[in-house]
XYZ file of C-alpha atoms in Angstrom:
182
model
C 0.520 -0.222 0.081
C 1.243 4.452 -1.225
C -0.040 6.751 -0.205
C -0.425 9.749 -2.979
C -1.625 12.509 -3.370
C -3.494 13.228 -6.924
C -2.617 15.843 -9.456
C -5.953 17.933 -9.358
C -6.400 18.603 -5.843
C -3.961 17.235 -3.723
C -5.391 15.777 -1.847
C -4.398 12.327 -0.229
C -5.430 8.783 -1.686
C -4.364 5.570 -0.907
C -3.189 3.092 -3.699
C -3.742 -0.886 -2.435
C -1.908 -3.928 -5.458
C -3.581 -6.408 -5.858
C -3.302 -9.667 -7.126
C -5.979 -12.072 -7.897
C -10.014 -10.900 -7.045
C -11.038 -7.510 -4.597
C -14.480 -7.272 -3.627
C -15.142 -3.183 -5.388
C -19.241 -3.908 -5.031
C -19.309 -4.700 -1.458
C -16.521 -1.697 -0.872
C -18.276 0.677 -2.535
C -21.874 -0.234 -1.027
C -20.261 -0.579 2.052
C -18.443 2.995 1.192
C -22.285 4.575 -0.001
C -23.603 4.013 3.263
C -20.294 5.490 5.335
C -19.053 2.560 6.249
C -15.735 1.987 3.876
C -12.879 4.613 2.575
C -14.726 6.085 -0.651
C -13.492 4.389 -3.255
C -12.126 6.196 -6.319
C -10.895 3.900 -8.997
C -9.747 0.159 -9.726
C -7.614 -0.710 -12.699
C -7.106 -3.254 -14.234
C -3.888 -4.254 -15.986
C -3.986 -7.533 -17.536
C -0.359 -9.342 -16.065
C -0.525 -7.113 -13.071
C -1.822 -6.750 -10.178
C -4.855 -4.120 -9.460
C -4.436 -0.914 -8.488
C -7.235 0.089 -5.927
C -7.392 3.953 -5.200
C -9.394 4.492 -1.667
C -10.004 7.436 0.385
C -6.753 7.696 2.755
C -7.875 7.789 6.188
C -5.166 9.487 8.286
C -4.125 7.996 11.498
C -4.704 9.047 15.140
C -0.934 10.362 16.177
C 0.453 10.937 19.097
C 0.543 14.674 18.445
C -3.418 14.833 19.479
C -4.797 15.847 16.543
C -7.981 13.535 15.600
C -7.086 10.219 13.117
C -8.349 6.695 11.962
C -7.180 3.941 14.295
C -8.141 0.104 13.816
C -10.053 -1.432 16.542
C -7.027 -3.495 17.477
C -4.452 -0.581 17.828
C -7.358 1.276 20.198
C -8.178 -1.279 22.498
C -4.726 -2.031 23.013
C -4.160 1.447 24.688
C -7.673 2.423 25.457
C -10.721 0.955 27.663
C -13.203 0.305 25.135
C -16.211 -1.296 27.777
C -17.913 2.802 27.454
C -17.738 2.267 23.646
C -19.284 -0.952 23.592
C -22.893 -0.729 23.080
C -21.998 2.059 20.232
C -19.662 -0.531 18.615
C -21.966 -3.065 19.272
C -24.571 -1.211 17.319
C -22.816 0.047 14.349
C -21.490 -3.393 13.452
C -24.986 -4.787 13.128
C -26.054 -1.969 11.063
C -22.408 -2.526 9.304
C -24.394 -6.584 8.704
C -27.633 -5.101 8.052
C -25.711 -3.039 4.748
C -24.076 -6.986 3.064
C -27.293 -8.535 4.436
C -29.298 -6.148 2.723
C -26.971 -6.891 -0.673
C -26.274 -10.569 0.295
C -23.104 -9.584 0.223
C -20.207 -10.447 2.811
C -16.624 -8.649 3.308
C -14.548 -12.190 5.036
C -11.957 -10.317 7.568
C -14.003 -8.273 10.143
C -11.110 -9.008 12.168
C -10.430 -6.118 14.239
C -7.180 -5.257 12.667
C -9.939 -3.976 9.793
C -12.265 -2.503 11.534
C -11.101 1.565 12.257
C -12.655 4.200 14.660
C -12.309 7.762 14.006
C -11.089 9.283 17.954
C -11.147 12.461 18.120
C -8.231 15.989 19.187
C -9.886 14.429 22.776
C -8.556 10.775 22.510
C -12.465 9.595 22.624
C -14.060 8.068 20.093
C -16.042 10.222 18.039
C -18.821 8.999 16.984
C -20.422 11.760 14.536
C -21.946 10.262 10.838
C -18.733 7.755 9.475
C -17.601 7.260 12.068
C -16.770 3.425 11.752
C -15.727 1.435 8.312
C -14.132 -1.789 7.875
C -11.104 -2.262 5.099
C -9.611 -5.098 3.737
C -12.265 -6.315 0.689
C -9.884 -9.058 -0.842
C -12.348 -12.187 0.128
C -15.108 -10.047 -0.111
C -18.577 -10.364 -2.837
C -21.828 -12.113 -2.665
C -23.353 -14.422 -0.175
C -21.597 -17.533 -0.762
C -19.347 -16.431 -4.054
C -15.943 -15.647 -2.742
C -14.640 -18.727 -1.148
C -11.280 -17.855 1.557
C -7.659 -18.067 -0.346
C -5.415 -20.870 1.300
C -2.851 -19.817 1.066
C -4.004 -15.429 1.827
C -4.848 -17.202 5.542
C -2.868 -17.389 8.606
C -4.689 -20.982 10.003
C -3.853 -20.094 13.386
C -6.905 -17.455 13.518
C -9.963 -18.823 14.075
C -12.100 -18.635 10.901
C -15.958 -18.767 10.298
C -15.185 -21.507 7.049
C -12.795 -23.673 6.284
C -10.197 -23.535 3.194
C -12.452 -22.803 -0.178
C -15.738 -22.966 1.674
C -17.710 -20.435 0.446
C -17.799 -17.116 2.847
C -21.379 -16.780 3.673
C -23.109 -14.080 5.218
C -22.858 -16.350 9.003
C -19.075 -16.034 8.552
C -19.300 -13.071 8.504
C -21.782 -12.950 11.756
C -19.611 -15.076 14.137
C -15.896 -13.017 13.211
C -18.702 -9.918 14.794
C -19.182 -11.821 17.327
C -15.561 -13.269 18.179
C -14.671 -9.413 17.629
C -16.484 -8.228 20.285
C -15.902 -10.934 23.273
C -12.092 -10.335 22.643
C -12.455 -6.633 23.196
C -15.381 -6.642 25.262
């Protein structure tokens, strides 16, 4: 992944290179509903990785300015218990959007859930405060599979290698995430 600047507006973007499939449709649907970074473009060139150009989520800095953090990282340093209910509600809304569209994310672990943090280091809960990233295994319910070459088997996955990723897999991952964090 690389940070880049656009030529017209000089705004920062993130460019990710993906070999194989990418859940572009799922990314766009979730971005339209505020649950993913805006997806600006994908560029496929035969024989080369696909370039995915998306909104850059400015990381939380140690200087006290607002930014984004993974749920995994935030939970290492902050007491997340006061936010349990609101995070659970927002994750349920995310699952509702996926269900309505018969889509799956496939990798809803805490390191793929981004949270907006304000200047005071508090969780900011305005519109679009929770976003998911990493759509490599995303797609239509039952049409995508866990790639055995890209999967860490020390992680408890809800489906075996090469089994279809179904909506229940996302629900199981959210349940595991909530249990691990809270």
